[in-house]
Structures are given as structure tokens and as C-alpha cells.
């Protein structure tokens, strides 16, 4: 999704989420070509980024969209289930079964890839079509993300 084509009242919020998606996709690619010694640290970084991303979506973004349309509500229900599965995989990766790292990470990569495709292709499109003003939501997403990452505001 091209950020420049997103309406201004949605650009900051959706742009932040798109940036998160891109950052995680980059880590997925790094993991593929990484040496075994580097894989664990890439996996942990990926898990942290995904955990924070899911948390800000669940705490702020999804509740702000709830009730806009039945179609969006259905997508939010599906996204919640997908987040649950991703969290289970993250727990396995962080739990540290070294012999299962590659397998768990590969499944996480595929699962998150599917989730991102749906979110960007369907949910974000429905939000744009519904003309939901996300300017205040963008501020909340940014502040909460900064707080969760422990970065100074």
C-alpha cells in the first residue's frame, strides 16, 4: 500500500502500522540469510516488534474501528484470532527450543505475512472507504508504541 495515496486523516495511523509491517518483513528476510548464531537475536527482535504492534492494534486501533461497519467488525474478529495464533508462536520462539527455532519462525513468517496482506489489502481499504478519521488515533498509537518500547517521548 502506497502511503502517499492514503487520505490525510488516515495517513499517520495507517502509515505507522505500514512501517511496522515493513520493519518486520525486513527482519523475516534477514533471518532467512542469517547464520545460525545470528538467528536467535533476529527472532527476539521480531517477536518484540510484533508484540508491540499487536498490542497497539488491540488496545487502540481495533477498538477505534469497532462498530464502523459489519464488514470491518468481521475483519477485526478474524484479526484478533490471528493475533492469538501469532502470540502462541512468539511464546514458543521466546521460550527457546533452539532445535525448533527455524520451524517456529518460518510458520510465524508465513502467518504474519498472511495477516499483513489481509490487513493492508482489506481492512485498511475498508477503513479508507468508510472515511474514518484516525488523526487522534495516530497520536495515541505513537505514544503507546513509544511507551511500550521504553523510548523517551
Coordinates of C-alpha atoms in Angstrom, one line a residue:
X1 CA 0.0 0.0 0.0
X2 CA 1.4 3.4 -1.0
X3 CA 1.3 5.8 1.9
X4 CA 1.0 8.8 -0.4
X5 CA -2.4 7.5 -1.6
X6 CA -3.8 7.3 1.9
X7 CA -6.1 10.2 2.8
X8 CA -4.5 12.7 5.1
X9 CA -6.9 12.0 8.0
X10 CA -5.8 8.3 8.0
X11 CA -2.2 8.6 6.8
X12 CA -0.4 8.9 10.1
X13 CA -2.2 6.0 11.8
X14 CA -2.1 3.6 8.8
X15 CA 1.4 4.8 7.9
X16 CA 2.7 3.9 11.4
X17 CA 1.2 0.4 11.0
X18 CA 2.5 0.0 7.5
X19 CA 6.0 1.0 8.7
X20 CA 5.8 -1.7 11.4
X21 CA 4.8 -4.2 8.7
X22 CA 7.8 -3.2 6.6
X23 CA 10.2 -3.4 9.5
X24 CA 9.1 -7.0 10.4
X25 CA 9.2 -8.1 6.7
X26 CA 12.8 -6.9 6.7
X27 CA 13.6 -9.0 9.7
X28 CA 12.0 -12.0 8.1
X29 CA 14.3 -11.6 5.1
X30 CA 17.4 -11.1 7.4
X31 CA 16.5 -14.3 9.3
X32 CA 16.5 -16.3 6.0
X33 CA 20.0 -15.4 5.1
X34 CA 21.4 -15.3 8.7
X35 CA 24.0 -17.6 10.2
X36 CA 22.7 -19.8 13.0
X37 CA 24.5 -17.7 15.6
X38 CA 22.5 -14.6 14.5
X39 CA 19.1 -16.2 14.2
X40 CA 18.1 -16.0 17.8
X41 CA 18.7 -12.3 18.2
X42 CA 16.8 -11.6 14.9
X43 CA 13.9 -13.8 16.2
X44 CA 13.8 -12.0 19.5
X45 CA 13.8 -8.6 17.8
X46 CA 11.0 -9.8 15.5
X47 CA 9.0 -11.0 18.5
X48 CA 9.4 -7.7 20.3
X49 CA 8.2 -5.7 17.3
X50 CA 5.3 -8.0 16.6
X51 CA 4.2 -8.0 20.3
X52 CA 4.2 -4.2 20.5
X53 CA 2.5 -3.9 17.1
X54 CA -0.3 -6.3 18.1
X55 CA -0.7 -4.6 21.5
X56 CA -1.2 -1.1 20.0
X57 CA -3.6 -2.5 17.4
X58 CA -5.6 -4.4 20.1
X59 CA -5.6 -1.5 22.6
X60 CA -6.2 1.4 20.3
X61 CA -6.6 0.8 16.6
X62 CA -9.1 -2.1 16.6
X63 CA -11.4 -0.6 19.3
X64 CA -11.5 2.7 17.3
X65 CA -12.8 0.8 14.3
X66 CA -15.3 -1.4 16.2
X67 CA -18.9 -0.6 15.0
X68 CA -17.9 1.4 11.9
X69 CA -19.3 -1.3 9.6
X70 CA -20.2 -5.0 10.0
X71 CA -17.6 -5.9 7.4
X72 CA -14.9 -4.1 9.5
X73 CA -16.1 -5.8 12.6
X74 CA -15.8 -9.2 10.9
X75 CA -12.3 -8.4 9.9
X76 CA -11.4 -7.3 13.4
X77 CA -12.7 -10.6 14.8
X78 CA -10.5 -12.5 12.4
X79 CA -7.5 -10.3 13.2
X80 CA -8.0 -11.0 16.9
X81 CA -7.8 -14.7 16.2
X82 CA -4.8 -14.3 14.0
X83 CA -3.0 -12.3 16.7
X84 CA -3.7 -15.1 19.2
X85 CA -2.0 -17.6 17.0
X86 CA 0.9 -15.3 16.4
X87 CA 1.3 -14.8 20.1
X88 CA 1.4 -18.6 20.7
X89 CA 4.2 -18.8 18.1
X90 CA 6.0 -15.9 19.7
X91 CA 5.8 -17.6 23.1
X92 CA 7.4 -20.7 21.6
X93 CA 10.2 -18.7 19.9
X94 CA 10.9 -16.7 23.1
X95 CA 10.6 -19.9 25.2
X96 CA 13.8 -21.0 23.4
X97 CA 13.6 -24.5 22.0
X98 CA 16.7 -24.0 19.8
X99 CA 16.0 -27.0 17.6
X100 CA 12.6 -25.6 16.8
X101 CA 13.6 -22.0 16.1
X102 CA 13.7 -22.3 12.4
X103 CA 10.4 -24.1 12.1
X104 CA 8.5 -21.8 14.5
X105 CA 10.0 -18.7 12.9
X106 CA 9.1 -20.0 9.4
X107 CA 5.5 -20.6 10.5
X108 CA 5.4 -17.1 12.1
X109 CA 6.7 -15.6 8.9
X110 CA 4.0 -17.2 6.8
X111 CA 1.3 -16.4 9.3
X112 CA 2.2 -12.8 9.8
X113 CA 2.6 -12.4 6.0
X114 CA -0.9 -13.6 5.5
X115 CA -2.2 -11.3 8.3
X116 CA -0.4 -8.3 6.8
X117 CA -1.8 -9.0 3.3
X118 CA -5.3 -9.1 4.7
X119 CA -4.9 -6.1 6.9
X120 CA -3.3 -3.9 4.2
X121 CA -5.5 -5.3 1.4
X122 CA -8.8 -5.5 3.1
X123 CA -9.0 -3.8 6.5
X124 CA -7.1 -0.6 5.6
X125 CA -9.1 -0.3 2.3
X126 CA -12.4 -0.6 4.2
X127 CA -11.2 2.0 6.8
X128 CA -10.3 4.4 3.9
X129 CA -13.6 3.7 2.2
X130 CA -15.5 4.3 5.4
X131 CA -13.7 7.7 5.8
X132 CA -12.8 7.0 9.4
X133 CA -10.8 10.0 10.8
X134 CA -7.7 8.5 12.5
X135 CA -5.8 11.6 13.4
X136 CA -6.3 11.3 17.1
X137 CA -5.8 7.5 16.9
X138 CA -2.4 8.1 15.2
X139 CA -1.3 10.2 18.2
X140 CA -2.4 7.5 20.7
X141 CA -0.7 4.7 18.6
X142 CA 2.6 6.6 18.5
X143 CA 2.5 7.5 22.2
X144 CA 1.7 3.9 23.3
X145 CA 4.3 2.4 21.0
X146 CA 6.9 4.7 22.4
X147 CA 5.9 3.8 25.9
X148 CA 6.0 0.0 25.2
X149 CA 9.4 0.2 23.6
X150 CA 10.7 2.2 26.5
X151 CA 11.8 5.1 24.3
X152 CA 11.9 8.7 25.6
X153 CA 8.9 10.7 24.2

